[in-house]
Amino acid sequence: MSSHPKITLPLLVFLLGTLTYTVFDPIRSLMVQGKMLDWFDYREFRLYKWLRTNAFDLLAPASNHTPVPVGLANSVVWRERKEAVSAIKTYLSDFPTTIEFIHGPQGSGKTRLLETVLKDSGRKAMIIDCRALQNTTSDSQIVASLAAQTGYWPVFTFLNSVNNLIDLASVGLIGQKVGLNSSLDDQLRQILAIVGTALKGVNSSHLNATKRQIHKRERERSEKENQEYIWAKIERGVWHDGRLDCVAGNGIMSELGVGDEPMLVSDESSAPSSGSVEEKFSFGETPKRQSSQEEMEAVRSLPIVVIRNYAVKVGSNRVELLNVLAQWAAILAENQVAHVIVMSDNRENAKYLAKALPSKPLSLIALSDADSRSSISFVRQKLRDADIDVDLTSNQIVYVERLGGRSSDLESLVHQIRNGQPVEDAVENIISRGVAELRKSAFGDDVDDAKSLLWTREQAWTVLKLLSGRNEVPYHDVLVEFPFKGDETPLRSMEHAELISIGTHEGRPSMIRPGKPVLKWVFQRLVNDPIFRATQEISLNEKVIAAAEKTVKSCEEELITISSIASRTRLPWWQFGCGDIHGTSVRSKHLAEKLASSAKKIAVLEKKNLELKRVLAKGDP
């Protein structure tokens, strides 16, 4: 056999594939089920629960503060979330036919909202974080990260490199590849296929356990009703126990009518109590009730799959990852294997899911920032829950309104107030922290760091300066002017980086707004910084001057060319004074005006740069 590699290598591939399917795949499916059902979570072990109840909790210091449920404050004061919570619960209360897509800006409370709903439902969920997958640097790391999140084990990431070597060796031996190597898409689909099989096992396991509990409860309820039925008849004196026949025989008990003769309906009707005993008990309703409970539990037994941060990372080319997850999610929803909920910061990412599920519309839930009234109520409720009685003054309310309705910023404000900071100082700290973060994320720490950004400093400064004075600016007014000149890529990249948000009208980009409400004040703080403003304005002006000088040079060259053409061409004497026969005067006039305008712009900007350099020379006040 060793002398016939064309037979040996395919046979080896067949044996390895058979070993994988018969041995490893069942183990992997079992491990995924174990992760979903917390088989390996020590906190679910009976011994740990007993120790915690009888030892750990007794030694822990008691707290006088009664914790408020996570969703309580939201349900009371965050009116914008009520419809979203209702929509999610409605989706989870029926068999899935589509995918639930929750979108909203980063920090709008998507994760907290979903965690609250899942906690209230008491159901298990598998969470896949796309951000963790896209932060990897190689295909093997993506596979390992997905396997760790889903519980897929064992996984042999090194085999892909080994398979590459085997394929190279097989080309030299038999002239073709063996086919052991597989692409990243195939590896991800293989993992997700086994995870889907495991989710079916979780569903059936949970459903069987629930059916056993339902049967047990119905049996106990039936026995209790039967006992109550017997006692009711005994109290009315119409109960006949056949066991008394063996005791009473033909004696006095038989003569009294409680012996051998069974009780008739006429005997029961002659009893002093009104109504039949059977009317008080619904023995025939047990199968119907049990069937209804089983239908409800069949829906509740379905696992939940949550795909978080469903978006393409800026500068990443992992679009195939989103496509694979979208196709897998569509299969789970169409086959009613699990409820699938996808969360994303941008609605545009729904296109991958819509492409994978073309026959049915997605269930869309949009989360936005809360209004001013809800934001103030949210802060007050959170402080009340922490036993902090703060009566916000009108000035403090104005400061809180600067944060807008972004959930993450309001939570940070509450945390700082709980630590003893005044409301005004807490808001200023949030804005100051935003200024430092924006300097780094939008402009880079230095010139080398700025080169790694997907936009230039001049482009960031232009947008920042416009939004510092207005809540929104027209999208195409920014797009057509310098320094963008029709290039949409920098604006889209800034949107993915949460620096701005782009509003749409009838599917097309319409307006540009700050990425979150507090950024308007961060923009103003940066614009009002004289040193930073002078630095950015000088840099922008130099770019404009360079473009204007280029325009001047091209106009001068074209005017020289036109003059040369006109000087070499001699008109006959009879056409002298008849006007521009060659049509060059109109073009020359346009070029002259363009040259003069550019020269004037250069002079104005150079004068401004001199003034800005004087500001830099003075330094910080």
Coordinates of C-alpha atoms in Angstrom, one line a residue:
M1 CA 0.0 0.0 0.0
S2 CA 2.9 2.4 0.7
S3 CA 3.9 2.2 -2.9
H4 CA 0.5 3.3 -4.1
P5 CA -0.1 6.8 -2.7
K6 CA -3.1 7.4 -5.0
I7 CA -4.9 4.7 -3.0
T8 CA -3.3 5.2 0.4
L9 CA -3.9 9.0 0.8
P10 CA -7.6 9.0 -0.1
L11 CA -8.2 6.0 2.1
L12 CA -6.4 7.9 5.0
V13 CA -8.6 10.9 4.4
F14 CA -11.7 8.7 4.5
L15 CA -10.6 7.1 7.8
L16 CA -9.9 10.4 9.4
G17 CA -13.3 11.8 8.3
T18 CA -15.1 8.7 9.7
L19 CA -13.2 9.0 13.0
T20 CA -14.2 12.7 13.3
Y21 CA -17.9 12.1 12.6
T22 CA -18.2 9.0 14.8
V23 CA -16.1 10.1 17.8
F24 CA -15.4 13.8 18.0
D25 CA -18.7 15.3 16.7
P26 CA -20.9 13.6 19.3
I27 CA -18.5 14.7 22.0
R28 CA -18.6 18.3 20.7
S29 CA -22.4 18.3 20.6
L30 CA -22.5 17.0 24.1
M31 CA -20.0 19.7 25.3
V32 CA -22.2 22.4 23.7
Q33 CA -25.2 21.1 25.5
G34 CA -23.2 21.1 28.7
K35 CA -22.3 24.8 28.3
M36 CA -25.9 25.7 27.6
L37 CA -27.3 23.7 30.5
D38 CA -24.6 24.7 32.9
W39 CA -23.4 21.1 33.5
F40 CA -19.9 22.4 34.2
D41 CA -20.8 25.5 36.3
Y42 CA -19.8 24.8 39.9
R43 CA -22.4 27.3 41.0
E44 CA -25.1 24.9 39.9
F45 CA -23.8 22.0 41.9
R46 CA -25.8 20.9 44.9
L47 CA -22.8 20.9 47.2
Y48 CA -21.9 24.5 46.3
K49 CA -25.5 25.6 46.8
W50 CA -25.6 23.9 50.2
L51 CA -22.3 25.4 51.3
R52 CA -23.4 28.9 50.1
T53 CA -26.7 28.6 52.0
N54 CA -25.2 27.2 55.2
A55 CA -21.8 28.8 55.3
F56 CA -20.9 31.5 52.8
D57 CA -24.1 33.5 53.2
L58 CA -24.0 33.3 57.0
L59 CA -20.5 34.6 57.1
A60 CA -21.1 37.5 54.7
P61 CA -22.1 40.8 56.2
A62 CA -25.8 41.6 56.1
S63 CA -27.0 44.5 54.0
N64 CA -29.9 46.7 55.0
H65 CA -30.4 47.8 51.5
T66 CA -33.0 45.9 49.5
P67 CA -31.8 45.6 45.9
V68 CA -34.2 46.8 43.2
P69 CA -34.6 44.5 40.2
V70 CA -32.6 45.6 37.2
G71 CA -35.6 46.2 35.0
L72 CA -37.7 48.0 37.6
A73 CA -36.3 51.5 37.1
N74 CA -36.4 51.1 33.4
S75 CA -40.0 50.0 33.4
V76 CA -41.0 53.0 35.6
V77 CA -39.2 55.9 34.1
W78 CA -37.7 54.8 30.8
R79 CA -40.8 55.0 28.6
E80 CA -38.8 54.6 25.4
R81 CA -38.0 51.0 26.4
K82 CA -41.5 49.7 27.1
E83 CA -42.4 49.0 23.5
A84 CA -39.0 47.3 22.9
V85 CA -39.5 45.1 26.0
S86 CA -43.0 44.2 24.8
A87 CA -41.8 43.3 21.3
I88 CA -39.0 41.1 22.6
K89 CA -41.3 39.2 25.0
T90 CA -43.9 38.8 22.2
Y91 CA -41.1 37.3 19.9
L92 CA -40.0 34.9 22.7
S93 CA -43.6 33.8 23.4
D94 CA -44.2 32.1 20.1
F95 CA -42.3 29.7 17.7
P96 CA -39.7 31.7 15.8
T97 CA -40.3 32.4 12.1
T98 CA -37.8 35.2 11.6
I99 CA -34.8 36.9 13.3
E100 CA -35.2 39.7 15.9
F101 CA -32.8 42.6 15.0
I102 CA -32.2 45.2 17.8
H103 CA -30.2 48.2 16.6
G104 CA -29.3 51.5 18.3
P105 CA -26.2 53.6 18.9
Q106 CA -23.5 52.3 21.2
G107 CA -24.4 52.9 24.9
S108 CA -28.1 53.1 24.2
G109 CA -28.8 50.2 26.6
K110 CA -29.3 47.3 24.1
T111 CA -27.3 44.8 26.2
R112 CA -28.9 45.8 29.5
L113 CA -32.4 45.7 28.1
L114 CA -31.9 42.2 26.7
E115 CA -30.3 40.9 29.9
T116 CA -33.3 42.2 31.8
V117 CA -35.7 40.4 29.5
L118 CA -33.7 37.1 29.6
K119 CA -33.4 37.3 33.4
D120 CA -37.2 37.7 33.7
S121 CA -37.9 34.8 31.3
G122 CA -35.5 32.5 33.2
R123 CA -34.3 30.9 29.9
K124 CA -30.8 29.9 28.9
A125 CA -29.1 31.8 26.1
M126 CA -26.0 31.2 24.0
I127 CA -24.2 34.5 23.4
I128 CA -21.8 35.0 20.5
D129 CA -19.8 38.2 20.5
C130 CA -18.7 39.3 17.0
R131 CA -16.4 41.9 18.4
A132 CA -14.3 39.3 20.1
L133 CA -14.2 37.3 16.9
Q134 CA -13.1 40.3 14.8
N135 CA -10.4 41.3 17.3
T136 CA -8.5 38.2 16.4
T137 CA -5.5 38.3 14.0
S138 CA -5.6 34.9 12.3
D139 CA -8.1 32.4 11.0
S140 CA -7.1 29.8 13.7
Q141 CA -7.8 32.4 16.4
I142 CA -11.3 33.1 15.0
V143 CA -12.1 29.4 15.1
A144 CA -10.8 29.0 18.6
S145 CA -12.7 32.1 19.8
L146 CA -16.0 30.9 18.3
A147 CA -15.4 27.4 19.7
A148 CA -14.8 28.9 23.2
Q149 CA -18.0 31.0 23.0
T150 CA -20.2 28.1 22.0
G151 CA -18.6 25.3 24.1
Y152 CA -17.4 23.5 21.0
W153 CA -14.7 21.1 22.2
P154 CA -12.3 19.5 21.3
V155 CA -11.1 21.8 18.6
F156 CA -7.7 21.2 16.8
T157 CA -6.8 24.6 15.4
F158 CA -3.3 23.4 14.5
L159 CA -4.6 20.8 12.1
N160 CA -5.3 23.4 9.4
S161 CA -1.6 24.2 9.1
V162 CA -0.8 20.5 9.1
N163 CA -3.4 20.0 6.4
N164 CA -1.8 22.7 4.3
L165 CA 1.5 20.8 4.5
I166 CA -0.2 17.5 3.6
D167 CA -1.8 19.1 0.6
L168 CA 1.5 20.4 -0.6
A169 CA 3.1 17.0 -0.2
S170 CA 0.2 15.3 -2.0
V171 CA 0.7 17.6 -5.0
G172 CA 4.2 16.3 -5.3
L173 CA 3.2 12.6 -4.8
I174 CA 0.0 12.2 -6.8
G175 CA -0.2 15.5 -8.7
Q176 CA -3.3 16.8 -6.9
K177 CA -4.4 18.0 -3.5
V178 CA -5.9 15.5 -1.0
G179 CA -8.5 18.0 0.1
L180 CA -7.8 18.0 3.8
N181 CA -7.4 21.8 4.0
S182 CA -10.6 23.8 4.4
S183 CA -11.3 27.5 4.2
L184 CA -12.3 29.7 7.1
D185 CA -16.0 29.7 5.9
D186 CA -16.1 25.9 5.9
Q187 CA -14.5 25.7 9.4
L188 CA -17.0 28.2 10.8
R189 CA -20.0 26.4 9.1
Q190 CA -18.8 23.1 10.5
I191 CA -18.7 24.4 14.0
L192 CA -22.1 26.1 13.7
A193 CA -23.7 23.0 12.2
I194 CA -22.7 21.0 15.3
V195 CA -23.8 23.8 17.5
G196 CA -27.2 23.7 15.8
T197 CA -27.5 20.0 16.4
A198 CA -26.6 20.5 20.0
L199 CA -29.3 23.2 20.3
K200 CA -31.8 20.7 19.1
G201 CA -30.6 18.4 21.9
V202 CA -31.0 21.2 24.4
N203 CA -34.5 21.7 23.2
S204 CA -35.6 18.1 23.4
S205 CA -33.8 17.6 26.8
H206 CA -35.5 20.6 28.3
L207 CA -38.9 19.7 26.8
N208 CA -38.7 16.1 28.1
A209 CA -37.8 17.4 31.6
T210 CA -40.6 19.9 31.4
K211 CA -43.1 17.2 30.4
R212 CA -42.0 15.1 33.3
Q213 CA -42.6 18.0 35.7
I214 CA -46.0 18.7 34.1
H215 CA -47.1 15.0 34.4
K216 CA -45.9 15.0 38.0
R217 CA -47.8 18.2 38.9
E218 CA -50.9 16.9 37.1
R219 CA -50.7 13.6 38.9
E220 CA -50.3 15.3 42.3
R221 CA -53.1 17.7 41.5
S222 CA -55.3 14.8 40.4
E223 CA -54.6 12.8 43.5
K224 CA -55.4 15.9 45.6
E225 CA -58.7 16.5 43.8
N226 CA -59.5 12.8 44.3
Q227 CA -58.9 13.0 48.0
E228 CA -61.0 16.2 48.2
Y229 CA -63.7 14.4 46.2
I230 CA -63.8 11.5 48.6
W231 CA -63.8 13.7 51.7
A232 CA -66.7 15.8 50.2
K233 CA -68.8 12.6 49.8
I234 CA -67.9 11.3 53.2
E235 CA -69.0 14.6 54.7
R236 CA -72.3 14.3 52.9
G237 CA -72.7 10.7 53.9
V238 CA -72.9 9.4 50.4
W239 CA -69.5 7.7 50.2
H240 CA -69.4 3.9 49.7
D241 CA -66.1 2.2 50.5
G242 CA -66.1 -1.4 49.2
R243 CA -63.6 -2.4 51.8
L244 CA -66.5 -2.1 54.4
D245 CA -68.2 -5.0 52.7
C246 CA -65.6 -7.4 54.0
V247 CA -66.0 -6.1 57.5
A248 CA -69.7 -5.5 57.7
G249 CA -70.8 -8.7 56.0
N250 CA -74.6 -9.3 56.5
G251 CA -74.7 -7.5 59.8
I252 CA -76.2 -4.3 61.1
M253 CA -74.0 -2.1 58.8
S254 CA -75.5 -3.9 55.7
E255 CA -79.0 -3.3 57.1
L256 CA -78.2 0.4 57.5
G257 CA -77.5 0.7 53.7
V258 CA -73.7 1.2 54.0
G259 CA -72.6 -2.3 53.4
D260 CA -72.9 -4.3 50.2
E261 CA -75.2 -1.9 48.4
P262 CA -73.5 0.9 46.4
M263 CA -74.6 4.5 46.8
L264 CA -76.9 5.7 44.0
V265 CA -77.5 9.2 42.6
S266 CA -80.9 9.2 44.4
D267 CA -79.1 8.7 47.7
E268 CA -76.8 11.7 46.9
S269 CA -79.8 13.9 45.9
S270 CA -81.5 13.2 49.2
A271 CA -78.5 14.5 51.1
P272 CA -79.0 17.8 52.9
S273 CA -76.4 19.6 50.9
S274 CA -77.4 21.1 47.5
G275 CA -75.7 20.3 44.3
S276 CA -73.8 17.3 43.1
V277 CA -70.3 16.6 44.3
E278 CA -69.1 15.9 40.7
E279 CA -70.0 19.5 39.7
K280 CA -67.4 20.9 42.1
F281 CA -64.5 18.9 40.4
S282 CA -63.4 19.2 36.8
F283 CA -62.0 15.7 36.2
G284 CA -62.5 15.9 32.4
E285 CA -60.4 19.1 32.1
T286 CA -57.1 17.6 33.1
P287 CA -56.0 16.4 29.6
K288 CA -56.9 19.8 28.0
R289 CA -55.0 21.7 30.7
Q290 CA -52.0 19.4 30.3
S291 CA -52.0 19.8 26.5
S292 CA -52.1 23.6 26.8
Q293 CA -49.2 23.6 29.3
E294 CA -47.2 21.3 27.0
E295 CA -47.7 23.7 24.1
M296 CA -46.6 26.7 26.2
E297 CA -43.5 24.8 27.5
A298 CA -42.6 23.7 24.0
V299 CA -42.0 27.4 23.2
R300 CA -40.2 28.0 26.5
S301 CA -38.0 25.1 25.9
L302 CA -36.5 26.6 22.8
P303 CA -33.0 27.9 23.4
I304 CA -32.1 31.5 22.7
V305 CA -29.1 32.5 20.6
V306 CA -27.9 36.1 21.0
I307 CA -25.4 37.5 18.5
R308 CA -23.9 40.7 19.9
N309 CA -21.9 43.5 18.2
Y310 CA -23.0 42.3 14.8
A311 CA -21.0 44.7 12.6
V312 CA -17.9 44.9 10.4
K313 CA -15.0 46.3 12.4
V314 CA -13.4 49.4 11.0
G315 CA -10.5 48.4 8.9
S316 CA -11.4 44.8 9.0
N317 CA -12.3 42.5 6.1
R318 CA -14.3 39.9 8.1
V319 CA -17.5 40.3 6.1
E320 CA -17.5 36.5 5.5
L321 CA -17.9 36.1 9.2
L322 CA -21.2 38.1 9.2
N323 CA -22.5 36.2 6.2
V324 CA -21.8 32.8 7.8
L325 CA -23.5 33.9 11.1
A326 CA -26.5 35.3 9.1
Q327 CA -27.0 32.1 7.2
W328 CA -26.8 30.0 10.4
A329 CA -29.2 32.3 12.2
A330 CA -31.7 32.0 9.3
I331 CA -31.5 28.2 9.4
L332 CA -32.2 28.2 13.2
A333 CA -35.2 30.5 12.8
E334 CA -36.7 28.8 9.8
N335 CA -36.4 25.4 11.3
Q336 CA -37.7 26.7 14.7
V337 CA -34.6 25.4 16.5
A338 CA -34.0 28.5 18.6
H339 CA -35.0 32.1 19.0
V340 CA -32.3 34.3 17.4
I341 CA -31.7 37.8 18.6
V342 CA -29.1 40.0 16.8
M343 CA -27.8 43.2 18.3
S344 CA -26.0 45.9 16.2
D345 CA -25.0 49.5 16.5
N346 CA -26.0 50.3 12.9
R347 CA -29.2 49.4 11.1
E348 CA -27.3 48.9 7.8
N349 CA -25.9 45.6 9.1
A350 CA -29.4 44.1 8.8
K351 CA -28.7 43.7 5.1
Y352 CA -26.7 40.6 5.7
L353 CA -29.6 39.0 7.7
A354 CA -32.1 40.1 5.1
K355 CA -30.1 38.5 2.3
A356 CA -29.9 35.2 4.3
L357 CA -33.6 35.3 5.0
P358 CA -35.2 36.7 1.8
S359 CA -38.6 35.2 2.2
K360 CA -39.6 36.8 5.5
P361 CA -39.1 40.3 6.9
L362 CA -36.9 40.9 9.9
S363 CA -38.4 41.9 13.2
L364 CA -36.7 45.3 13.8
I365 CA -36.5 47.0 17.2
A366 CA -34.9 50.5 17.2
L367 CA -33.4 51.9 20.4
S368 CA -32.7 55.6 20.6
D369 CA -31.6 58.1 23.2
A370 CA -34.3 59.0 25.8
D371 CA -35.8 62.4 25.9
S372 CA -34.9 65.0 28.5
R373 CA -37.8 64.2 30.8
S374 CA -37.1 60.5 30.9
S375 CA -33.4 61.1 31.4
I376 CA -34.0 63.2 34.5
S377 CA -36.5 60.6 35.8
F378 CA -34.0 57.9 35.2
V379 CA -31.3 59.6 37.2
R380 CA -33.6 60.4 40.1
Q381 CA -34.9 56.8 40.2
K382 CA -31.4 55.3 40.2
L383 CA -30.3 57.7 43.0
R384 CA -33.4 56.7 45.0
D385 CA -32.6 53.0 44.5
A386 CA -29.1 53.8 46.0
D387 CA -30.7 55.5 49.1
I388 CA -29.5 58.9 47.9
D389 CA -32.1 61.6 48.3
V390 CA -31.0 64.3 45.8
D391 CA -33.4 67.1 44.9
L392 CA -32.0 68.3 41.6
T393 CA -32.0 72.1 41.2
S394 CA -32.8 73.8 37.9
N395 CA -29.1 74.4 37.3
Q396 CA -28.3 70.8 37.9
I397 CA -31.1 69.7 35.6
V398 CA -29.5 71.9 32.9
Y399 CA -26.1 70.1 33.4
V400 CA -27.8 66.6 33.3
E401 CA -29.5 67.5 30.0
R402 CA -26.1 68.0 28.5
L403 CA -25.6 64.3 28.6
G404 CA -28.8 63.7 26.6
G405 CA -30.5 60.4 26.9
R406 CA -27.6 58.0 26.3
S407 CA -27.9 55.2 28.9
S408 CA -24.1 54.7 29.4
D409 CA -23.5 58.4 30.2
L410 CA -26.4 58.6 32.6
E411 CA -25.1 55.5 34.4
S412 CA -21.7 57.0 34.7
L413 CA -23.2 60.2 36.1
V414 CA -25.2 58.2 38.7
H415 CA -22.0 56.3 39.7
Q416 CA -20.0 59.5 40.3
I417 CA -22.9 61.1 42.3
R418 CA -23.0 57.9 44.5
N419 CA -19.3 58.4 45.1
G420 CA -20.0 61.9 46.6
Q421 CA -19.3 64.2 43.6
P422 CA -21.7 67.1 42.9
V423 CA -23.8 66.9 39.8
E424 CA -22.0 69.8 38.1
D425 CA -18.6 68.3 38.7
A426 CA -19.7 64.8 37.6
V427 CA -21.0 66.2 34.3
E428 CA -17.8 68.2 33.8
N429 CA -15.7 65.1 34.4
I430 CA -17.7 63.2 31.8
I431 CA -17.2 66.0 29.2
S432 CA -13.5 66.3 30.1
R433 CA -13.0 62.6 29.7
G434 CA -14.8 62.8 26.3
V435 CA -12.4 65.5 25.2
A436 CA -9.3 63.4 26.0
E437 CA -10.8 60.4 24.3
L438 CA -11.8 62.4 21.2
R439 CA -8.4 63.8 20.8
K440 CA -7.0 60.3 20.6
S441 CA -9.7 58.6 18.6
A442 CA -10.3 61.4 16.0
F443 CA -6.9 63.0 15.7
G444 CA -4.4 60.4 17.0
D445 CA -1.7 60.9 19.6
D446 CA 0.9 62.0 17.0
V447 CA 1.4 62.2 13.3
D448 CA 2.3 58.5 12.9
D449 CA -0.8 57.5 14.9
A450 CA -2.9 59.8 12.7
K451 CA -1.8 57.9 9.6
S452 CA -3.5 54.7 10.9
L453 CA -6.9 56.5 10.9
L454 CA -9.3 56.0 8.1
W455 CA -9.8 59.8 7.8
T456 CA -7.5 62.8 7.9
R457 CA -7.2 65.3 10.7
E458 CA -8.5 68.0 8.4
Q459 CA -11.6 65.9 7.7
A460 CA -12.3 65.3 11.4
W461 CA -11.7 68.9 12.3
T462 CA -14.1 70.1 9.5
V463 CA -17.0 67.9 10.8
L464 CA -16.2 68.7 14.4
K465 CA -16.2 72.5 13.9
L466 CA -19.5 72.3 12.0
L467 CA -21.3 70.2 14.6
S468 CA -20.0 72.3 17.5
G469 CA -22.4 75.1 16.6
R470 CA -25.3 73.1 15.2
N471 CA -27.2 69.9 16.2
E472 CA -27.0 68.6 12.7
V473 CA -25.6 69.5 9.3
P474 CA -26.7 68.4 5.8
Y475 CA -24.8 65.4 4.6
H476 CA -24.2 66.4 1.0
D477 CA -23.1 69.9 2.0
V478 CA -20.2 68.4 3.9
L479 CA -19.5 65.7 1.3
V480 CA -19.0 68.0 -1.8
E481 CA -16.8 70.5 0.0
F482 CA -13.1 70.3 0.8
P483 CA -11.5 68.2 2.3
F484 CA -14.0 65.4 1.4
K485 CA -14.5 66.2 -2.3
G486 CA -17.2 63.5 -2.7
D487 CA -15.4 60.7 -0.8
E488 CA -17.9 59.1 1.5
T489 CA -15.5 56.6 3.0
P490 CA -14.1 58.9 5.8
L491 CA -17.7 59.8 6.9
R492 CA -18.7 56.2 7.0
S493 CA -15.6 55.3 9.0
M494 CA -16.3 58.1 11.5
E495 CA -19.8 56.8 11.9
H496 CA -18.5 53.3 12.7
A497 CA -16.1 54.9 15.2
E498 CA -19.2 56.5 16.9
L499 CA -17.8 60.0 16.3
I500 CA -20.9 60.9 14.2
S501 CA -24.2 59.4 13.3
I502 CA -25.7 59.7 9.8
G503 CA -29.5 60.1 9.6
T504 CA -31.3 58.8 6.5
H505 CA -34.3 60.0 4.5
E506 CA -36.1 57.5 2.3
G507 CA -33.0 55.3 2.4
R508 CA -30.4 57.9 1.4
P509 CA -28.0 59.8 3.8
S510 CA -29.6 63.1 4.9
M511 CA -28.1 64.6 8.0
I512 CA -24.9 64.3 10.1
R513 CA -25.2 64.5 13.9
P514 CA -22.9 63.9 16.8
G515 CA -22.3 60.2 17.6
K516 CA -24.0 60.8 21.1
P517 CA -25.6 63.9 22.7
V518 CA -22.7 64.7 25.0
L519 CA -20.3 64.9 22.0
K520 CA -21.8 68.3 21.1
W521 CA -20.4 69.7 24.3
V522 CA -17.1 67.9 23.7
F523 CA -16.9 69.4 20.2
Q524 CA -17.5 72.8 21.6
R525 CA -14.8 72.3 24.3
L526 CA -12.2 71.4 21.6
V527 CA -13.2 74.2 19.3
N528 CA -12.9 76.7 22.1
D529 CA -9.4 75.5 23.0
P530 CA -7.3 78.3 21.3
I531 CA -4.1 76.2 21.0
F532 CA -5.8 73.1 19.6
R533 CA -8.0 75.3 17.3
A534 CA -4.9 77.2 16.0
T535 CA -3.0 73.9 15.3
Q536 CA -5.9 72.4 13.4
E537 CA -6.8 75.5 11.5
I538 CA -3.2 76.0 10.4
S539 CA -3.0 72.4 9.1
L540 CA -6.3 72.8 7.3
N541 CA -5.4 76.2 5.8
E542 CA -2.1 74.8 4.5
K543 CA -3.9 72.0 2.7
V544 CA -6.3 74.5 1.2
I545 CA -3.3 76.8 0.2
A546 CA -1.6 73.8 -1.4
A547 CA -4.7 73.0 -3.4
A548 CA -5.1 76.7 -4.4
E549 CA -1.5 77.0 -5.5
K550 CA -1.9 73.9 -7.6
T551 CA -5.0 75.5 -9.2
V552 CA -3.0 78.7 -9.8
K553 CA -0.2 76.8 -11.5
S554 CA -2.5 74.8 -13.8
C555 CA -4.3 78.0 -14.8
E556 CA -1.0 79.8 -15.6
E557 CA 0.1 76.9 -17.7
E558 CA -3.1 76.8 -19.6
L559 CA -3.1 80.5 -20.2
I560 CA 0.4 80.3 -21.5
T561 CA -0.7 77.5 -23.9
I562 CA -3.7 79.6 -25.1
S563 CA -1.5 82.7 -25.6
S564 CA 1.0 80.6 -27.6
I565 CA -1.7 79.3 -29.8
A566 CA -3.1 82.7 -30.4
S567 CA 0.4 84.2 -31.2
R568 CA 1.2 81.5 -33.8
T569 CA -2.1 82.0 -35.6
R570 CA -2.3 85.0 -37.9
L571 CA -5.7 86.3 -39.0
P572 CA -6.3 87.7 -42.5
W573 CA -6.6 91.5 -42.8
W574 CA -10.3 91.3 -43.6
Q575 CA -11.0 89.4 -40.2
F576 CA -9.2 92.0 -38.1
G577 CA -11.4 93.3 -35.4
C578 CA -14.1 90.7 -36.0
G579 CA -13.8 89.1 -32.5
D580 CA -12.5 85.8 -31.2
I581 CA -12.4 83.5 -34.2
H582 CA -10.6 80.7 -32.3
G583 CA -12.9 80.7 -29.2
T584 CA -10.1 81.2 -26.7
S585 CA -11.1 84.5 -25.1
V586 CA -14.0 82.9 -23.1
R587 CA -11.7 80.2 -21.7
S588 CA -9.0 82.7 -21.0
K589 CA -11.4 84.9 -19.1
H590 CA -12.6 82.0 -17.0
L591 CA -9.0 80.9 -16.2
A592 CA -8.1 84.5 -15.3
E593 CA -11.0 84.7 -12.8
K594 CA -10.2 81.3 -11.3
L595 CA -6.6 82.3 -11.0
A596 CA -7.5 85.6 -9.3
S597 CA -9.9 83.9 -6.9
S598 CA -7.3 81.3 -5.9
A599 CA -4.6 83.9 -5.4
K600 CA -6.9 85.9 -3.2
K601 CA -7.7 82.8 -1.2
I602 CA -4.0 82.1 -0.7
A603 CA -3.4 85.6 0.5
V604 CA -6.3 85.5 3.0
L605 CA -5.3 82.1 4.4
E606 CA -1.7 83.0 4.7
K607 CA -2.7 86.1 6.7
K608 CA -4.9 83.9 8.9
N609 CA -2.0 81.5 9.5
L610 CA 0.2 84.4 10.6
E611 CA -2.4 85.3 13.2
L612 CA -2.8 81.7 14.3
K613 CA 0.9 81.3 14.7
R614 CA 1.0 84.3 17.0
V615 CA -1.6 82.5 19.2
L616 CA 0.7 79.5 19.3
A617 CA 3.6 81.7 20.2
K618 CA 1.7 83.0 23.2
G619 CA 1.1 79.5 24.5
D620 CA -1.5 78.5 27.0
P621 CA -3.0 81.3 29.1

